[in-house]
Short mmCIF file of C-alpha atoms in Angstrom, two decimals:
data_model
loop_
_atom_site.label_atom_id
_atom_site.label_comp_id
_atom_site.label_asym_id
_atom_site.label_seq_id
_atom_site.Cartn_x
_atom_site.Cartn_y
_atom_site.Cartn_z
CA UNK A 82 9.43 -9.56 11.89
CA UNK A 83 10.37 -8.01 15.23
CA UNK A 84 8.71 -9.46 17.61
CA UNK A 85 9.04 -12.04 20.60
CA UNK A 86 6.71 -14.68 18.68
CA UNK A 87 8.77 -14.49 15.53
CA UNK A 88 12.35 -14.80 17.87
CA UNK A 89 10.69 -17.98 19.74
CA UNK A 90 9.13 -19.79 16.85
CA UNK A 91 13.16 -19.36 15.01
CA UNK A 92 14.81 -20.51 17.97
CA UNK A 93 12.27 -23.98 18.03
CA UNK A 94 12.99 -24.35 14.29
CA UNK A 95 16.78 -23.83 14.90
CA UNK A 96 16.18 -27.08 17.21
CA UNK A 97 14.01 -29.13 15.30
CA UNK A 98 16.71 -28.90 12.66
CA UNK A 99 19.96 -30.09 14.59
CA UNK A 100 18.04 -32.61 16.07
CA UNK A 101 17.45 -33.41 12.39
CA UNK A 102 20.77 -33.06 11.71
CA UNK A 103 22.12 -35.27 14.84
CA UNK A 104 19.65 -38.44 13.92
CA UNK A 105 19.60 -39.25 10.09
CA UNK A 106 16.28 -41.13 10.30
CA UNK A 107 14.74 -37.83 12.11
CA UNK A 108 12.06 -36.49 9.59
CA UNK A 109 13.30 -33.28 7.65
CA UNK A 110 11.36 -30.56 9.45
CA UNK A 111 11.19 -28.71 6.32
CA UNK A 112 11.91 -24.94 5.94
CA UNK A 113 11.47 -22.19 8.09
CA UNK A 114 8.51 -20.21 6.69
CA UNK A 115 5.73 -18.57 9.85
CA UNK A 116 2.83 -16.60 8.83
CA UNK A 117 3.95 -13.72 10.32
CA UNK A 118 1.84 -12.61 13.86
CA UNK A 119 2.12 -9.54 15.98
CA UNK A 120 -0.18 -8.33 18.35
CA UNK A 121 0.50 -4.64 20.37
CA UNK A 122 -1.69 -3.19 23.65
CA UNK A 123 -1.81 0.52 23.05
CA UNK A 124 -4.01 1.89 26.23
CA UNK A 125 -7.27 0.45 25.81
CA UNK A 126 -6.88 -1.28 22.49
CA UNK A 127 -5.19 -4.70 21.70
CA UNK A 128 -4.11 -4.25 17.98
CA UNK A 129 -3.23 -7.86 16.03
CA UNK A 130 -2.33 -8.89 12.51
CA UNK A 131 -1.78 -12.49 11.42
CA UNK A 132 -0.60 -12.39 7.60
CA UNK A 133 1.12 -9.47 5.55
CA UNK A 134 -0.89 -6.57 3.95
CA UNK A 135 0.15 -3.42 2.83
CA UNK A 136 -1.01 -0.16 -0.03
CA UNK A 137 -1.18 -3.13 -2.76
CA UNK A 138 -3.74 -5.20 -0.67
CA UNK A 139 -7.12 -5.13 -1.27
CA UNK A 140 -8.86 -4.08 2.07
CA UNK A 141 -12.10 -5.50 3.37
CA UNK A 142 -13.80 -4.77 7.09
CA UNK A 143 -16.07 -7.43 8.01
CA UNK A 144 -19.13 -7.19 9.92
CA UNK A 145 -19.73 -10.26 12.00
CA UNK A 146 -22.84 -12.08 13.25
CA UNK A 147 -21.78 -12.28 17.17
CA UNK A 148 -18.69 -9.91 16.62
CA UNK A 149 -19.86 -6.77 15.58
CA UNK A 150 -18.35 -3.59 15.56
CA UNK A 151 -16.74 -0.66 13.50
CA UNK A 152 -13.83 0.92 12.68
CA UNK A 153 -15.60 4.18 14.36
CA UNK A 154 -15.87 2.29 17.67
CA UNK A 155 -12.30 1.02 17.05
CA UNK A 156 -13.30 -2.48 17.58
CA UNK A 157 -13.55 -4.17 14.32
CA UNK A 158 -11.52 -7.24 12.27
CA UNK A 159 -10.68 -6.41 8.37
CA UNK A 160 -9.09 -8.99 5.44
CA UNK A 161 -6.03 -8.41 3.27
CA UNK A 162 -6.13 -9.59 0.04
CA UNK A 163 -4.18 -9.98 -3.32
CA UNK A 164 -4.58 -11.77 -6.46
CA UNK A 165 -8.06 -13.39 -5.05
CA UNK A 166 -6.26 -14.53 -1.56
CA UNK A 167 -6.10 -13.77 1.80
CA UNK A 168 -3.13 -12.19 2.69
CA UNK A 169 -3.77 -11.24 6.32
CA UNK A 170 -6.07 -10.24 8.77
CA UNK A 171 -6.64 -6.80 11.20
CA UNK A 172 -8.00 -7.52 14.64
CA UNK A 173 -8.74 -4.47 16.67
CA UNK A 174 -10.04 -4.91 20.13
CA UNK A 175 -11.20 -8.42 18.56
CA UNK A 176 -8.87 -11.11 20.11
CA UNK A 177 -10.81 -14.35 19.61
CA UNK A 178 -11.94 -13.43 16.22
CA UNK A 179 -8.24 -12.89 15.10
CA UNK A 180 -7.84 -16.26 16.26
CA UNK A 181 -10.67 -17.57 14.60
CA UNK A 182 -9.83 -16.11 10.89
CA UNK A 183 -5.91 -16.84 11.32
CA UNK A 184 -6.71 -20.03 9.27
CA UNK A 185 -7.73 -18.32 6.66
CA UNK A 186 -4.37 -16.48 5.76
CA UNK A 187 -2.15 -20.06 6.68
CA UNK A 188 -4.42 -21.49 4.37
CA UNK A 189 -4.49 -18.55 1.62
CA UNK A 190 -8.18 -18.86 1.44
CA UNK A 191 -10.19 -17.46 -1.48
CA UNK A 192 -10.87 -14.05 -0.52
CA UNK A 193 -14.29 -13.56 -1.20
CA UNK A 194 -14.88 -17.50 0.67
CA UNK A 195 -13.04 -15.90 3.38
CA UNK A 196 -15.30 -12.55 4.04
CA UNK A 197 -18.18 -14.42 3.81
CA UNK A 198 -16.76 -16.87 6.46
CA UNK A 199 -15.54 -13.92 8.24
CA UNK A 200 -19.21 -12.14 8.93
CA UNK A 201 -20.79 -15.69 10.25
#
């Protein structure tokens, strides 16, 4: 992943992990593995995907209660799915929502829990 987040969030792990290394009772930090994250301001829209998705991903826009929008007014939020699971969400002009549904993809949430969670 290109992007600023992903370079930070390495060079913290690269930390954690010789501090690990320096103090042998340090707890093992475990693996490097981010949900990947990258947002992009293009004009008047803030584009943002937490997650992977791609032409094998089931693709699902979701209508929210207090969020609406469409893909027509280019302010809407979508799931990515495979196998049953959320793979990643699309957040256009839809910041906090983003936000809001990013636990669903670091906790692979059951798709079909997750769009239902996704239009409260």
């Amino acid at each position: 992943i290109e992007h600023w987040e992903h370079a930070i969030s390495s060079g913290e792990a690269a930390g954690r992990r010789l501090l690990c290394e320096l103090d042998p009772e340090a707890a093992d930090p475990g693996p490097f593995d981010p949900v990947p994250w990258f947002w992009s301001d293009q004009y008047d829209r803030k584009i943002q995907l937490v997650g992977t998705g791609g032409p094998a991903h089931a693709l699902e826009v979701v209508d929210g209660a207090v969020e609406r929008g469409s893909p027509a007014e280019l302010r809407f939020a979508a799931l990515y799915g495979r196998e049953g699971r959320v793979t990643g969400v699309l957040a256009v002009n839809q910041p906090a929502r983003l936000v809001r549904l990013r636990s669903l993809v670091v906790d692979g949430a059951d798709l079909a829990t997750a769009a239902a969670e996704a239009r409260r």
